[in-house]
Amino acid sequence: MHLIYQIFIDPFVQMGNAPDLLVQTLWEGLVAGVLYSLIALGFVLIFKASGVFNFAQGIMVVFAALTLVGFYEHGIPAYLALALTVAVMFGLAFAVERAMLRPLVNQPDIILFMATFGLTYFLIGFGELVFGGDPKVMIASQLGLPKGAVEIKMAGGFVSLQKIDIAAAIIASLMVAALAVFFQKTRVGRALRAVADSHKAALSVGISLEYIWVIVWFAAGLVALATGIMWGARSEVSFALEIIALKALPVLILGGFTSIPGAIIGGVIIGVGEKIGEFYWGPLLGSGIETWLAYVIALVFLLFRPQGLFGERIIERI
Amino acid sequence: MLYREVGQYKTNYAADMSVMPLIQDRVGIGIILFIAAVIIPYFGNAFLIQAIMIPFLVFSLAAIGLNLLTGYTGLLSLGTGAFMGVGAYACYKLTTYFPGVNILIWIIASGLFSAVVGVVFGLPSLRIKGFYLAVATLAAQFFLSWCFIRQPWFYNYNASGAIEVPTRTLFGIPVTGATAADATRYYVVLGIVVAMTWLASNLVHGRIGRMWMAVRDMDLAAELIGIRLLRTKLLAFAVSSFYCGVAGALLVFQWYGSAEPAVFDVNLSFFILFMVIIGGLGSLTGSYLGAALIFILPIVLRYIPPHLGIPIRPATVDHIQYMVIGALIVLFLIVEPNGLARLWQIGKQKLRVWPFPY
Amino acid sequence: MRAPAGPQASVGHVLLSVEDVSLSFGGVKAVSNVSFDIHKGEIRAIIGPNGAGKTSMLNIINGFYHPQQGHITFRGETRTRMQPHEAAYGGIARTFQNVALFRGMTALDNIMAGRTLKMHSSFFWQLLRHGPAMREEAEHRHRVEEIIDFLKIQDIRRVPVGRLPYGLQKRVELGRALAMEPDLLLLDEPMAGMNLEEKEDMSRFILDVNDHYGTTIALIEHDMGVVMDLSDRVVVLDHGIKIADGPPTEIKGNQAVIDAYLGVAH
């Protein structure tokens, strides 16, 4: 009886008692969700355009951030370092297309998925070799990102919103809008969608796969860079980020693998769900349920709606 | 010329369907077993046995477990580490509660616990497939890892959060714990792994193996010929998790001697998966080959360069290891998606006609 | 040319009957109020232009698709919803338009897989691969070898099916279906993509299966020559509706059928 009270009543009572804490938690969840969405966005880009599920998206975030900081630490001014990192991400996209995607064209999706595992581990090793394994500080202020917090008084307490988080939310929204327009309206965007449907068919209408893939992996690389900057500015840049990036998978399951708005909404749901769950129900179970709550939410979702909120239902023809 | 099958005729179906119909194969296995059981313990030093052979056998067993699920049944699992952990912790709790019972019994029993957990987390496979199922196994991985860290019952409320293997004996000889001799532990592991490999081989060559492969290749058609999908998939989860559970128990009880929960994390899951991919999906031999490559590689990297006079830091070894493994995965998927096992088969094929080119 | 199917030749009672079945997928009506029956021991052809709903019809009989309306009566038992494995256990086997073989396995293993529903040895004996398990394997291997002899695919037993030419793949698929010892065999375009010689071979196999094993056969086929030669009765579908039903000679001259194939709007 006491247990039922603890699970179903008490957390809501707590929420009511301290609404400012609730809002703070919601805000934290929203921010985490935005960051998850950004990672998921990179996945969606590549999946939408090439049918490849790029497991290495997480490590690309870390890699981009490390490269940026690395350049800066070698004395290169911040904006130039940014430009150089963009060039590096282009180089990475090019290398991945050449060495990995081209030889594996037409292979079943699961093979390409496993190849991105290999890419992930390669980049982990390579990144650690070149940059060292220590966490680094993101050059946030040098890039013009705001510092400090905004405090809002409410309901007997106050809520503190970090300015960097607000900036992250704004930048994420802008990126999403830009990408959505790109896919729907431009010629290249249409070509990307064709490639996602069928490599062979796209080739036969004259779409150059290599060109498309370099573009899309580069775009994903840019998203990864933006994510890395935002995330690094909030905490620090380290390889631990790579595991957190796995959280993008539940986001994609919720949002659907091919939907850009889905990635955002899925990310927010997961972020908020996690934080609320951890804060109000976590102490009941022993803390740290954040590590698996997202996956369990996704699992439950899969059982009832396998294609996610926005994904396409695939009908198998026999 | 060496690997000829000419002259070896079978006169009944049972003989034709035996797992190793060729004399050369049987002799080969016999030699390998002889080397493993006699030569290595006799001539090998402690390092070879403790740091190479025992872990190699343990990882091969885990790789076989994962291969049964992913290679033969086509269900991608990223939860191998967690299932191994279930086996290890189950064994620990069982021997804590019942210290008088033979530890070997508990090692096998812990596999059963792992099998049950595997079935529970395999239930979603009725409705979800492909890499959605992989995400479900990730849920298992993270949830179970969390249990091992955050639920003190698992590690007997130890202050350190780690588990320590108690000394247990068999016929008066210490088999686990600090006093157990290398050779003793090696024989226990060798015995269990060889026996379980034989059982797995029997399974995959018979009706059950065909059912699993049918589900992998085209589950709609499998249903049509009367295969019950859920039962077959759950059986795969159960058997696979059993193998991983026993491997986990052996890992802690016969190799490490103690364990922190971090041992059974998602990285372990990926490593076993890489062993299976490189070794060859759907091949028991491949499980051994893959385990050998992935496991021996860092050891080679660690010890060969100093021998050649090239200084190399341990951290660098880790980094290069990751790079090489990552690159090998991509390389194998491009060049030979069926892994080392297929390369081995091609080699045998060449032996068939050697010295002729074809 | 097959002997004309008179009342005596159309052997006996109804094995399967489709009663007023309708099926739609999200707005697209694949099958509308179709009824026909299949007599025991006959060869029934289902024909019609592309998109007529023929494969959907087979899928319904199989248990893959569940019709929104109507039901199937098989061997006296009426079912509305049936699972594919229930169909298998009930005695219905099937081949596919795009060969649905298990590509990772050899031809022999594929056909042995067809024996799965007849193999009952326990998990314990399977683990040991001894005793009852081995006896069962040998016994079923014996039956499978009979089928291999019948289909003349002895030399390709151990070849992984992915490497076989298309015609041989279709034969192996037929072998796998036969291994189930079905009462009703559903063949979805068994002649697709074959040259004349392969078609003659396949036709002979189908006739032999019907004569030798007594299996009732329902087949979808586009080649009119094959349909005329092989079948006892024909049902014609167009846009999901049945437009004709009867012996092949009758169908050949049926104006509605000719119109459907020529695409005359109606």
XYZ file of C-alpha atoms in Angstrom, chain A residues 47 51 53 55 99-100 103-104 107 109-119 121-129 132-133 243 246 249-250 252-253 257 282 285-292 295-296 298-299 302-307 313-314 316-318, chain B residues 70 76 78 121 123-125 127-147 150-151 219-220 224 266-271 273-274 277 281 315-327 329-330 333-335 337:
124
model
C 19.454 7.573 -42.893
C 19.482 4.295 -45.805
C 22.096 3.982 -39.907
C 26.139 4.477 -35.488
C 36.708 3.942 -48.038
C 33.496 2.637 -46.609
C 32.810 -0.541 -51.583
C 29.648 -1.458 -49.703
C 24.893 -4.448 -49.501
C 21.432 -2.381 -44.525
C 22.547 -4.488 -41.620
C 26.014 -4.800 -43.155
C 26.322 -1.042 -43.484
C 25.072 -0.656 -39.922
C 27.825 -2.956 -38.703
C 30.363 -1.094 -40.787
C 29.500 2.064 -38.869
C 30.364 0.187 -35.678
C 33.807 -0.282 -37.135
C 33.944 3.378 -38.062
C 35.703 2.334 -32.905
C 38.224 3.506 -35.441
C 37.396 7.132 -34.705
C 37.518 6.510 -30.971
C 40.999 5.101 -31.258
C 42.126 7.719 -33.713
C 40.664 10.557 -31.686
C 42.279 9.368 -28.500
C 45.576 8.934 -30.260
C 44.615 12.357 -25.906
C 41.882 10.985 -23.674
C 27.903 6.661 -24.828
C 23.623 6.213 -27.902
C 18.592 5.649 -30.607
C 15.522 5.808 -28.359
C 14.841 7.918 -33.232
C 12.559 5.110 -32.259
C 14.064 7.295 -38.416
C 14.668 7.808 -9.242
C 14.607 2.690 -7.268
C 18.108 3.786 -6.532
C 19.459 6.676 -8.505
C 20.898 6.682 -11.954
C 17.868 5.335 -13.757
C 18.662 7.851 -16.457
C 21.040 5.334 -17.937
C 18.269 3.019 -19.026
C 15.647 2.719 -23.700
C 12.795 1.243 -21.750
C 11.588 3.350 -26.453
C 11.043 -0.360 -25.986
C 8.184 -0.168 -30.104
C 5.766 -2.727 -28.842
C 2.781 -0.534 -29.594
C 3.845 1.649 -32.457
C 6.869 0.184 -34.235
C 7.279 2.999 -36.687
C 4.862 2.269 -41.860
C 6.666 -0.217 -44.027
C 6.156 -5.917 -46.502
C 5.097 -7.307 -49.848
C 5.469 -10.993 -50.293
C 22.964 -13.199 -34.299
C 21.222 -8.652 -33.640
C 23.921 -5.614 -28.209
C 14.314 -9.505 -23.004
C 9.980 -11.341 -25.886
C 9.828 -8.112 -27.896
C 11.280 -10.024 -30.843
C 6.855 -7.667 -32.766
C 10.132 -5.964 -33.621
C 12.959 -6.877 -35.932
C 16.324 -5.859 -37.200
C 18.006 -3.009 -35.496
C 14.901 -2.100 -33.528
C 15.497 -5.342 -31.729
C 19.085 -4.271 -31.237
C 17.782 -1.242 -29.357
C 15.686 -3.536 -27.176
C 18.810 -5.499 -26.327
C 20.504 -2.205 -25.490
C 17.694 -1.627 -23.006
C 18.601 -4.963 -21.445
C 22.263 -4.028 -21.440
C 21.842 -0.684 -19.713
C 19.186 -1.859 -17.286
C 21.181 -4.872 -16.140
C 24.404 -2.861 -15.903
C 22.561 -0.438 -13.682
C 21.338 -3.309 -11.519
C 23.115 0.216 -8.043
C 21.476 -2.765 -6.420
C 11.033 -15.497 -41.518
C 7.848 -15.264 -43.578
C 4.883 -21.024 -43.923
C 28.224 -2.105 -23.491
C 31.833 -2.148 -24.686
C 32.041 -5.847 -23.847
C 28.904 -6.380 -25.882
C 30.513 -4.683 -28.840
C 33.736 -6.615 -28.495
C 29.953 -8.734 -31.537
C 33.145 -7.793 -33.346
C 31.513 -10.417 -37.252
C 28.456 -14.953 -38.656
C 47.504 3.910 -23.588
C 48.723 4.057 -27.165
C 48.237 0.329 -27.421
C 44.593 0.770 -26.501
C 44.131 3.487 -29.081
C 45.801 1.550 -31.859
C 43.818 -1.516 -30.868
C 40.555 0.359 -31.327
C 41.699 1.742 -34.655
C 42.854 -1.597 -35.955
C 39.704 -3.392 -34.841
C 37.510 -0.687 -36.311
C 39.386 -0.801 -39.592
C 35.536 -4.618 -39.183
C 35.052 -2.377 -42.173
C 32.602 -6.430 -44.252
C 33.853 -5.168 -47.584
C 36.080 -8.028 -48.552
C 31.414 -10.522 -44.987
